[in-house]
Amino acid sequence: MSLIQIKALNKSYFLNKNRMDILKGIDLTVEKGEFLAIAGPSGSGKTTLLNIIGAIDNPTSGQVFIDGREISALTSDELADMRAQKISFIFQNFNLLPVLTAVENVEFPLLLKTMPANERRQKALAALDSVGLSRFSRHKPMDLSGGQQQRVAIARAMVREPLFILADEPTANLDHKTGEEVIALMKQSSREKKITYIFSTHDQKVMDQADRVVRIWDGVITA
Ligand code: ADP
Ligand code: MG
């Protein structure tokens, strides 16, 4: 069974009775452990697609199966559980909580689980270690570089062992070299921990590191 299966997905918005078709007949299958890039220019529908895969936006029509279950058939509790426990996001602007230290940011998603505080801290420290940031565990985001902040966000995404991690242009706010390092780190964690990543990009160097590149153009998958 595939981890994610999308069938005949359409997404439209209505503005003053005008229908705008944003995603048009998307079919996509993602296997467990893939390091997959969704590549396309600005406005092609990447964010919309990732948000639907992440169950934070609804398709207009079509089906999305995650781990064999169609998400539109889930109850609101099941959907909330899926979002909170099974799907992690990495954002282009890192989205760390500024008042929390690096390790506190990483352990934040674990607060939703019943877990003793010391176990939570151990897991967060281990995740920070795996992105090479042990020494920075007590730093606040403003005292970290962009690349370091994105590595904290990767640790935060990994720590609860989700079904998959979605990363919407994770290198867009980083310089080229740092962006490549961040993607290399994601790829390494995908290999070593069998984590599935789906990330969007319009940067050829970033695409080059993917196992597979799905190209989207004007809401249609072209290759
Ligand atoms: P990308 O991430 O590839 O830049 P998006 O998925 O953000 O593309 O957007 C695809 C298209 O959908 C764009 O033309 C954008 O203007 C439009 N769009 C996105 N969100 C909305 C919305 N809430 N209402 C209307 N149009 C939207
Ligand atoms: Mg986008």
PDB file of C-alpha atoms and ligand atoms in Angstrom:
ATOM      1  CA  MET A   1       0.000   0.000   0.000  1.00  0.00           C
ATOM      2  CA  SER A   2       1.276   3.430  -0.923  1.00  0.00           C
ATOM      3  CA  LEU A   3       1.710   6.021   1.802  1.00  0.00           C
ATOM      4  CA  ILE A   4      -0.140   8.730  -0.139  1.00  0.00           C
ATOM      5  CA  GLN A   5      -2.429   8.327  -3.092  1.00  0.00           C
ATOM      6  CA  ILE A   6      -4.120  11.244  -4.829  1.00  0.00           C
ATOM      7  CA  LYS A   7      -6.734  10.652  -7.477  1.00  0.00           C
ATOM      8  CA  ALA A   8      -8.278  13.191  -9.857  1.00  0.00           C
ATOM      9  CA  LEU A   9      -7.744  16.054  -7.443  1.00  0.00           C
ATOM     10  CA  ASN A  10      -9.211  19.424  -8.349  1.00  0.00           C
ATOM     11  CA  LYS A  11      -9.106  22.663  -6.416  1.00  0.00           C
ATOM     12  CA  SER A  12     -10.965  25.789  -7.453  1.00  0.00           C
ATOM     13  CA  TYR A  13     -11.577  29.140  -5.865  1.00  0.00           C
ATOM     14  CA  PHE A  14     -14.523  31.370  -6.604  1.00  0.00           C
ATOM     15  CA  LEU A  15     -13.941  35.101  -6.763  1.00  0.00           C
ATOM     16  CA  ASN A  16     -17.004  37.213  -7.623  1.00  0.00           C
ATOM     17  CA  LYS A  17     -18.635  34.198  -9.283  1.00  0.00           C
ATOM     18  CA  ASN A  18     -15.551  33.605 -11.410  1.00  0.00           C
ATOM     19  CA  ARG A  19     -14.162  30.124 -10.938  1.00  0.00           C
ATOM     20  CA  MET A  20     -10.384  29.893 -10.835  1.00  0.00           C
ATOM     21  CA  ASP A  21      -9.067  26.373 -11.320  1.00  0.00           C
ATOM     22  CA  ILE A  22      -5.888  26.057  -9.269  1.00  0.00           C
ATOM     23  CA  LEU A  23      -5.251  22.289  -9.340  1.00  0.00           C
ATOM     24  CA  LYS A  24      -6.576  20.357 -12.310  1.00  0.00           C
ATOM     25  CA  GLY A  25      -6.792  16.588 -12.285  1.00  0.00           C
ATOM     26  CA  ILE A  26      -3.790  15.794 -10.114  1.00  0.00           C
ATOM     27  CA  ASP A  27      -2.899  12.103  -9.794  1.00  0.00           C
ATOM     28  CA  LEU A  28       0.069  11.336  -7.577  1.00  0.00           C
ATOM     29  CA  THR A  29       1.327   8.383  -5.568  1.00  0.00           C
ATOM     30  CA  VAL A  30       4.031   8.669  -2.925  1.00  0.00           C
ATOM     31  CA  GLU A  31       5.753   5.645  -1.428  1.00  0.00           C
ATOM     32  CA  LYS A  32       7.069   5.386   2.097  1.00  0.00           C
ATOM     33  CA  GLY A  33      10.624   6.680   2.426  1.00  0.00           C
ATOM     34  CA  GLU A  34      10.604   8.780  -0.743  1.00  0.00           C
ATOM     35  CA  PHE A  35      12.496  12.060  -0.927  1.00  0.00           C
ATOM     36  CA  LEU A  36      10.216  13.769  -3.400  1.00  0.00           C
ATOM     37  CA  ALA A  37      10.355  17.260  -4.898  1.00  0.00           C
ATOM     38  CA  ILE A  38       7.312  19.092  -6.235  1.00  0.00           C
ATOM     39  CA  ALA A  39       8.829  21.575  -8.645  1.00  0.00           C
ATOM     40  CA  GLY A  40       7.163  24.454 -10.402  1.00  0.00           C
ATOM     41  CA  PRO A  41       7.216  28.220 -10.799  1.00  0.00           C
ATOM     42  CA  SER A  42       5.537  30.632  -8.409  1.00  0.00           C
ATOM     43  CA  GLY A  43       1.747  30.399  -8.698  1.00  0.00           C
ATOM     44  CA  SER A  44       1.753  26.873 -10.177  1.00  0.00           C
ATOM     45  CA  GLY A  45      -0.123  25.371  -7.201  1.00  0.00           C
ATOM     46  CA  LYS A  46       2.642  23.854  -5.045  1.00  0.00           C
ATOM     47  CA  THR A  47       1.490  25.313  -1.727  1.00  0.00           C
ATOM     48  CA  THR A  48      -2.138  24.463  -2.451  1.00  0.00           C
ATOM     49  CA  LEU A  49      -1.180  20.858  -3.206  1.00  0.00           C
ATOM     50  CA  LEU A  50       1.011  20.499  -0.114  1.00  0.00           C
ATOM     51  CA  ASN A  51      -1.715  21.950   2.110  1.00  0.00           C
ATOM     52  CA  ILE A  52      -4.225  19.440   0.740  1.00  0.00           C
ATOM     53  CA  ILE A  53      -1.787  16.538   1.249  1.00  0.00           C
ATOM     54  CA  GLY A  54      -1.264  17.852   4.781  1.00  0.00           C
ATOM     55  CA  ALA A  55      -5.015  17.811   5.423  1.00  0.00           C
ATOM     56  CA  ILE A  56      -5.101  21.519   6.266  1.00  0.00           C
ATOM     57  CA  ASP A  57      -7.028  22.395   3.091  1.00  0.00           C
ATOM     58  CA  ASN A  58      -9.813  20.557   1.262  1.00  0.00           C
ATOM     59  CA  PRO A  59      -9.939  19.575  -2.379  1.00  0.00           C
ATOM     60  CA  THR A  60     -12.912  20.736  -4.451  1.00  0.00           C
ATOM     61  CA  SER A  61     -13.149  17.211  -5.859  1.00  0.00           C
ATOM     62  CA  GLY A  62     -11.072  14.059  -6.027  1.00  0.00           C
ATOM     63  CA  GLN A  63      -9.641  11.772  -3.389  1.00  0.00           C
ATOM     64  CA  VAL A  64      -6.660  11.829  -1.059  1.00  0.00           C
ATOM     65  CA  PHE A  65      -5.673   8.613   0.707  1.00  0.00           C
ATOM     66  CA  ILE A  66      -3.140   8.730   3.507  1.00  0.00           C
ATOM     67  CA  ASP A  67      -1.953   5.389   4.797  1.00  0.00           C
ATOM     68  CA  GLY A  68      -4.891   3.778   3.014  1.00  0.00           C
ATOM     69  CA  ARG A  69      -7.578   6.014   4.496  1.00  0.00           C
ATOM     70  CA  GLU A  70      -9.445   8.614   2.509  1.00  0.00           C
ATOM     71  CA  ILE A  71      -9.140  11.838   4.436  1.00  0.00           C
ATOM     72  CA  SER A  72     -12.539  13.215   3.505  1.00  0.00           C
ATOM     73  CA  ALA A  73     -14.056  10.138   5.189  1.00  0.00           C
ATOM     74  CA  LEU A  74     -12.380  10.805   8.541  1.00  0.00           C
ATOM     75  CA  THR A  75     -14.311  12.260  11.455  1.00  0.00           C
ATOM     76  CA  SER A  76     -13.177  15.677  12.641  1.00  0.00           C
ATOM     77  CA  ASP A  77     -11.476  14.023  15.645  1.00  0.00           C
ATOM     78  CA  GLU A  78      -9.624  11.587  13.419  1.00  0.00           C
ATOM     79  CA  LEU A  79      -8.600  14.426  11.135  1.00  0.00           C
ATOM     80  CA  ALA A  80      -7.362  16.526  14.052  1.00  0.00           C
ATOM     81  CA  ASP A  81      -5.411  13.526  15.302  1.00  0.00           C
ATOM     82  CA  MET A  82      -3.903  12.951  11.877  1.00  0.00           C
ATOM     83  CA  ARG A  83      -2.790  16.589  11.630  1.00  0.00           C
ATOM     84  CA  ALA A  84      -1.452  16.736  15.148  1.00  0.00           C
ATOM     85  CA  GLN A  85       0.311  13.389  15.303  1.00  0.00           C
ATOM     86  CA  LYS A  86       1.116  12.152  11.841  1.00  0.00           C
ATOM     87  CA  ILE A  87       1.989  15.034   9.542  1.00  0.00           C
ATOM     88  CA  SER A  88       4.779  17.548  10.088  1.00  0.00           C
ATOM     89  CA  PHE A  89       5.408  20.786   8.237  1.00  0.00           C
ATOM     90  CA  ILE A  90       8.573  22.734   7.536  1.00  0.00           C
ATOM     91  CA  PHE A  91       8.037  26.302   6.317  1.00  0.00           C
ATOM     92  CA  GLN A  92      10.142  28.683   4.278  1.00  0.00           C
ATOM     93  CA  ASN A  93      10.220  31.183   7.141  1.00  0.00           C
ATOM     94  CA  PHE A  94      11.054  28.473   9.747  1.00  0.00           C
ATOM     95  CA  ASN A  95       8.070  29.387  12.017  1.00  0.00           C
ATOM     96  CA  LEU A  96       9.877  28.829  15.292  1.00  0.00           C
ATOM     97  CA  LEU A  97       8.347  30.283  18.441  1.00  0.00           C
ATOM     98  CA  PRO A  98      10.618  33.239  19.299  1.00  0.00           C
ATOM     99  CA  VAL A  99      10.219  33.032  23.075  1.00  0.00           C
ATOM    100  CA  LEU A 100      11.240  29.375  23.253  1.00  0.00           C
ATOM    101  CA  THR A 101      14.784  28.000  23.113  1.00  0.00           C
ATOM    102  CA  ALA A 102      15.818  25.601  20.349  1.00  0.00           C
ATOM    103  CA  VAL A 103      15.183  22.519  22.479  1.00  0.00           C
ATOM    104  CA  GLU A 104      11.840  23.901  23.686  1.00  0.00           C
ATOM    105  CA  ASN A 105      10.781  24.507  20.088  1.00  0.00           C
ATOM    106  CA  VAL A 106      11.688  20.928  19.193  1.00  0.00           C
ATOM    107  CA  GLU A 107       9.803  19.419  22.116  1.00  0.00           C
ATOM    108  CA  PHE A 108       6.742  21.565  21.508  1.00  0.00           C
ATOM    109  CA  PRO A 109       4.892  19.008  19.306  1.00  0.00           C
ATOM    110  CA  LEU A 110       5.501  16.347  21.948  1.00  0.00           C
ATOM    111  CA  LEU A 111       3.396  18.314  24.447  1.00  0.00           C
ATOM    112  CA  LEU A 112       0.377  16.903  22.625  1.00  0.00           C
ATOM    113  CA  LYS A 113       1.435  13.389  23.544  1.00  0.00           C
ATOM    114  CA  THR A 114       1.250  11.904  26.986  1.00  0.00           C
ATOM    115  CA  MET A 115       4.928  11.521  27.728  1.00  0.00           C
ATOM    116  CA  PRO A 116       6.986  12.169  30.848  1.00  0.00           C
ATOM    117  CA  ALA A 117       8.813  15.516  30.722  1.00  0.00           C
ATOM    118  CA  ASN A 118      12.285  13.965  30.921  1.00  0.00           C
ATOM    119  CA  GLU A 119      11.549  11.594  28.041  1.00  0.00           C
ATOM    120  CA  ARG A 120      10.247  14.527  26.023  1.00  0.00           C
ATOM    121  CA  ARG A 121      13.431  16.479  26.678  1.00  0.00           C
ATOM    122  CA  GLN A 122      15.631  13.479  25.805  1.00  0.00           C
ATOM    123  CA  LYS A 123      13.849  13.004  22.484  1.00  0.00           C
ATOM    124  CA  ALA A 124      14.123  16.711  21.663  1.00  0.00           C
ATOM    125  CA  LEU A 125      17.842  16.751  22.497  1.00  0.00           C
ATOM    126  CA  ALA A 126      18.423  13.638  20.378  1.00  0.00           C
ATOM    127  CA  ALA A 127      16.617  15.265  17.450  1.00  0.00           C
ATOM    128  CA  LEU A 128      18.690  18.450  17.844  1.00  0.00           C
ATOM    129  CA  ASP A 129      21.818  16.310  17.961  1.00  0.00           C
ATOM    130  CA  SER A 130      20.821  14.602  14.707  1.00  0.00           C
ATOM    131  CA  VAL A 131      20.763  17.993  12.955  1.00  0.00           C
ATOM    132  CA  GLY A 132      24.115  18.957  14.481  1.00  0.00           C
ATOM    133  CA  LEU A 133      22.788  21.548  16.925  1.00  0.00           C
ATOM    134  CA  SER A 134      23.439  20.043  20.362  1.00  0.00           C
ATOM    135  CA  ARG A 135      25.534  23.037  21.329  1.00  0.00           C
ATOM    136  CA  PHE A 136      22.715  25.441  20.515  1.00  0.00           C
ATOM    137  CA  SER A 137      19.917  23.822  22.498  1.00  0.00           C
ATOM    138  CA  ARG A 138      19.481  26.824  24.813  1.00  0.00           C
ATOM    139  CA  HIS A 139      19.655  29.440  22.085  1.00  0.00           C
ATOM    140  CA  LYS A 140      16.559  31.363  21.094  1.00  0.00           C
ATOM    141  CA  PRO A 141      15.734  31.599  17.369  1.00  0.00           C
ATOM    142  CA  MET A 142      16.948  35.218  17.084  1.00  0.00           C
ATOM    143  CA  ASP A 143      20.402  34.061  18.188  1.00  0.00           C
ATOM    144  CA  LEU A 144      20.586  31.460  15.425  1.00  0.00           C
ATOM    145  CA  SER A 145      21.365  31.868  11.714  1.00  0.00           C
ATOM    146  CA  GLY A 146      18.670  31.118   9.123  1.00  0.00           C
ATOM    147  CA  GLY A 147      20.239  27.760   8.327  1.00  0.00           C
ATOM    148  CA  GLN A 148      20.392  26.865  12.020  1.00  0.00           C
ATOM    149  CA  GLN A 149      16.759  27.903  12.490  1.00  0.00           C
ATOM    150  CA  GLN A 150      15.697  25.672   9.619  1.00  0.00           C
ATOM    151  CA  ARG A 151      17.665  22.799  11.159  1.00  0.00           C
ATOM    152  CA  VAL A 152      15.743  23.339  14.414  1.00  0.00           C
ATOM    153  CA  ALA A 153      12.540  23.213  12.350  1.00  0.00           C
ATOM    154  CA  ILE A 154      13.693  19.919  10.786  1.00  0.00           C
ATOM    155  CA  ALA A 155      14.357  18.492  14.259  1.00  0.00           C
ATOM    156  CA  ARG A 156      10.912  19.680  15.362  1.00  0.00           C
ATOM    157  CA  ALA A 157       9.337  18.011  12.321  1.00  0.00           C
ATOM    158  CA  MET A 158      11.154  14.702  12.930  1.00  0.00           C
ATOM    159  CA  VAL A 159      10.758  14.438  16.680  1.00  0.00           C
ATOM    160  CA  ARG A 160       7.254  13.010  16.785  1.00  0.00           C
ATOM    161  CA  GLU A 161       8.024  10.428  14.112  1.00  0.00           C
ATOM    162  CA  PRO A 162       5.327  11.485  11.648  1.00  0.00           C
ATOM    163  CA  LEU A 163       4.086   9.486   8.667  1.00  0.00           C
ATOM    164  CA  PHE A 164       5.648  12.121   6.440  1.00  0.00           C
ATOM    165  CA  ILE A 165       7.106  15.624   6.441  1.00  0.00           C
ATOM    166  CA  LEU A 166       5.897  18.363   4.091  1.00  0.00           C
ATOM    167  CA  ALA A 167       8.301  21.204   3.403  1.00  0.00           C
ATOM    168  CA  ASP A 168       7.042  24.195   1.430  1.00  0.00           C
ATOM    169  CA  GLU A 169      10.069  25.830  -0.248  1.00  0.00           C
ATOM    170  CA  PRO A 170      12.277  25.111   2.768  1.00  0.00           C
ATOM    171  CA  THR A 171      15.310  26.774   1.178  1.00  0.00           C
ATOM    172  CA  ALA A 172      13.598  29.893  -0.193  1.00  0.00           C
ATOM    173  CA  ASN A 173      14.895  32.159   2.589  1.00  0.00           C
ATOM    174  CA  LEU A 174      18.402  30.730   2.691  1.00  0.00           C
ATOM    175  CA  ASP A 175      21.455  31.501   0.599  1.00  0.00           C
ATOM    176  CA  HIS A 176      22.378  28.863  -1.975  1.00  0.00           C
ATOM    177  CA  LYS A 177      25.029  27.047  -0.005  1.00  0.00           C
ATOM    178  CA  THR A 178      23.011  26.954   3.210  1.00  0.00           C
ATOM    179  CA  GLY A 179      19.955  25.802   1.261  1.00  0.00           C
ATOM    180  CA  GLU A 180      21.921  22.907  -0.180  1.00  0.00           C
ATOM    181  CA  GLU A 181      23.171  21.953   3.282  1.00  0.00           C
ATOM    182  CA  VAL A 182      19.628  21.979   4.650  1.00  0.00           C
ATOM    183  CA  ILE A 183      18.351  19.774   1.809  1.00  0.00           C
ATOM    184  CA  ALA A 184      21.321  17.427   2.277  1.00  0.00           C
ATOM    185  CA  LEU A 185      20.436  17.137   5.953  1.00  0.00           C
ATOM    186  CA  MET A 186      16.808  16.351   5.157  1.00  0.00           C
ATOM    187  CA  LYS A 187      17.946  13.744   2.650  1.00  0.00           C
ATOM    188  CA  GLN A 188      20.322  12.155   5.145  1.00  0.00           C
ATOM    189  CA  SER A 189      17.531  11.875   7.721  1.00  0.00           C
ATOM    190  CA  SER A 190      15.270  10.412   5.048  1.00  0.00           C
ATOM    191  CA  ARG A 191      17.874   7.733   4.271  1.00  0.00           C
ATOM    192  CA  GLU A 192      18.868   6.938   7.833  1.00  0.00           C
ATOM    193  CA  LYS A 193      15.466   7.098   9.490  1.00  0.00           C
ATOM    194  CA  LYS A 194      13.310   6.173   6.483  1.00  0.00           C
ATOM    195  CA  ILE A 195      11.459   9.473   6.756  1.00  0.00           C
ATOM    196  CA  THR A 196       9.250  10.409   3.803  1.00  0.00           C
ATOM    197  CA  TYR A 197       9.699  14.000   2.659  1.00  0.00           C
ATOM    198  CA  ILE A 198       7.670  15.933   0.119  1.00  0.00           C
ATOM    199  CA  PHE A 199       9.133  19.353  -0.522  1.00  0.00           C
ATOM    200  CA  SER A 200       8.373  22.090  -3.000  1.00  0.00           C
ATOM    201  CA  THR A 201      10.957  24.181  -4.760  1.00  0.00           C
ATOM    202  CA  HIS A 202      11.710  26.138  -7.881  1.00  0.00           C
ATOM    203  CA  ASP A 203      15.451  25.832  -7.402  1.00  0.00           C
ATOM    204  CA  GLN A 204      17.170  23.419  -9.806  1.00  0.00           C
ATOM    205  CA  LYS A 205      19.988  22.632  -7.355  1.00  0.00           C
ATOM    206  CA  VAL A 206      17.427  21.620  -4.755  1.00  0.00           C
ATOM    207  CA  MET A 207      15.501  19.462  -7.248  1.00  0.00           C
ATOM    208  CA  ASP A 208      18.738  17.733  -8.198  1.00  0.00           C
ATOM    209  CA  GLN A 209      18.932  16.183  -4.731  1.00  0.00           C
ATOM    210  CA  ALA A 210      15.478  14.585  -4.889  1.00  0.00           C
ATOM    211  CA  ASP A 211      14.896  10.875  -5.562  1.00  0.00           C
ATOM    212  CA  ARG A 212      12.077  11.922  -7.861  1.00  0.00           C
ATOM    213  CA  VAL A 213      10.847  15.254  -9.190  1.00  0.00           C
ATOM    214  CA  VAL A 214       7.184  15.862  -9.943  1.00  0.00           C
ATOM    215  CA  ARG A 215       6.756  18.946 -12.106  1.00  0.00           C
ATOM    216  CA  ILE A 216       3.681  21.092 -11.772  1.00  0.00           C
ATOM    217  CA  TRP A 217       2.711  23.807 -14.200  1.00  0.00           C
ATOM    218  CA  ASP A 218      -0.441  25.894 -13.924  1.00  0.00           C
ATOM    219  CA  GLY A 219      -2.102  23.287 -11.696  1.00  0.00           C
ATOM    220  CA  VAL A 220      -1.254  20.303 -13.866  1.00  0.00           C
ATOM    221  CA  ILE A 221       1.445  17.668 -13.311  1.00  0.00           C
ATOM    222  CA  THR A 222       3.529  17.650 -16.448  1.00  0.00           C
ATOM    223  CA  ALA A 223       6.145  15.016 -15.629  1.00  0.00           C
TER     224      ALA A 223
HETATM  225  P1  ADP B   1       2.756  28.211  -5.513  1.00  0.00           P
HETATM  226  O1  ADP B   1       2.925  27.713  -4.122  1.00  0.00           O
HETATM  227  O2  ADP B   1       3.244  27.231  -6.563  1.00  0.00           O
HETATM  228  O3  ADP B   1       3.366  29.557  -5.716  1.00  0.00           O
HETATM  229  P2  ADP B   1      -0.031  28.494  -4.795  1.00  0.00           P
HETATM  230  O4  ADP B   1      -0.549  27.128  -4.509  1.00  0.00           O
HETATM  231  O5  ADP B   1       0.309  29.349  -3.638  1.00  0.00           O
HETATM  232  O6  ADP B   1       1.211  28.374  -5.814  1.00  0.00           O
HETATM  233  O7  ADP B   1      -1.081  29.290  -5.676  1.00  0.00           O
HETATM  234  C1  ADP B   1      -1.579  28.796  -6.913  1.00  0.00           C
HETATM  235  C2  ADP B   1      -2.596  29.778  -7.456  1.00  0.00           C
HETATM  236  O8  ADP B   1      -3.727  29.789  -6.585  1.00  0.00           O
HETATM  237  C3  ADP B   1      -2.105  31.202  -7.531  1.00  0.00           C
HETATM  238  O9  ADP B   1      -2.590  31.759  -8.735  1.00  0.00           O
HETATM  239  C4  ADP B   1      -2.748  31.861  -6.331  1.00  0.00           C
HETATM  240  O10 ADP B   1      -2.983  33.230  -6.586  1.00  0.00           O
HETATM  241  C5  ADP B   1      -4.050  31.103  -6.200  1.00  0.00           C
HETATM  242  N1  ADP B   1      -4.549  31.043  -4.811  1.00  0.00           N
HETATM  243  C6  ADP B   1      -3.921  30.488  -3.757  1.00  0.00           C
HETATM  244  N2  ADP B   1      -4.663  30.600  -2.636  1.00  0.00           N
HETATM  245  C7  ADP B   1      -5.805  31.252  -2.984  1.00  0.00           C
HETATM  246  C8  ADP B   1      -6.985  31.688  -2.297  1.00  0.00           C
HETATM  247  N3  ADP B   1      -7.137  31.455  -0.987  1.00  0.00           N
HETATM  248  N4  ADP B   1      -7.940  32.314  -3.008  1.00  0.00           N
HETATM  249  C9  ADP B   1      -7.804  32.537  -4.331  1.00  0.00           C
HETATM  250  N5  ADP B   1      -6.728  32.158  -5.049  1.00  0.00           N
HETATM  251  C10 ADP B   1      -5.741  31.537  -4.400  1.00  0.00           C
HETATM  252 MG    MG B   2       3.967  28.449  -2.542  1.00  0.00          MG
END
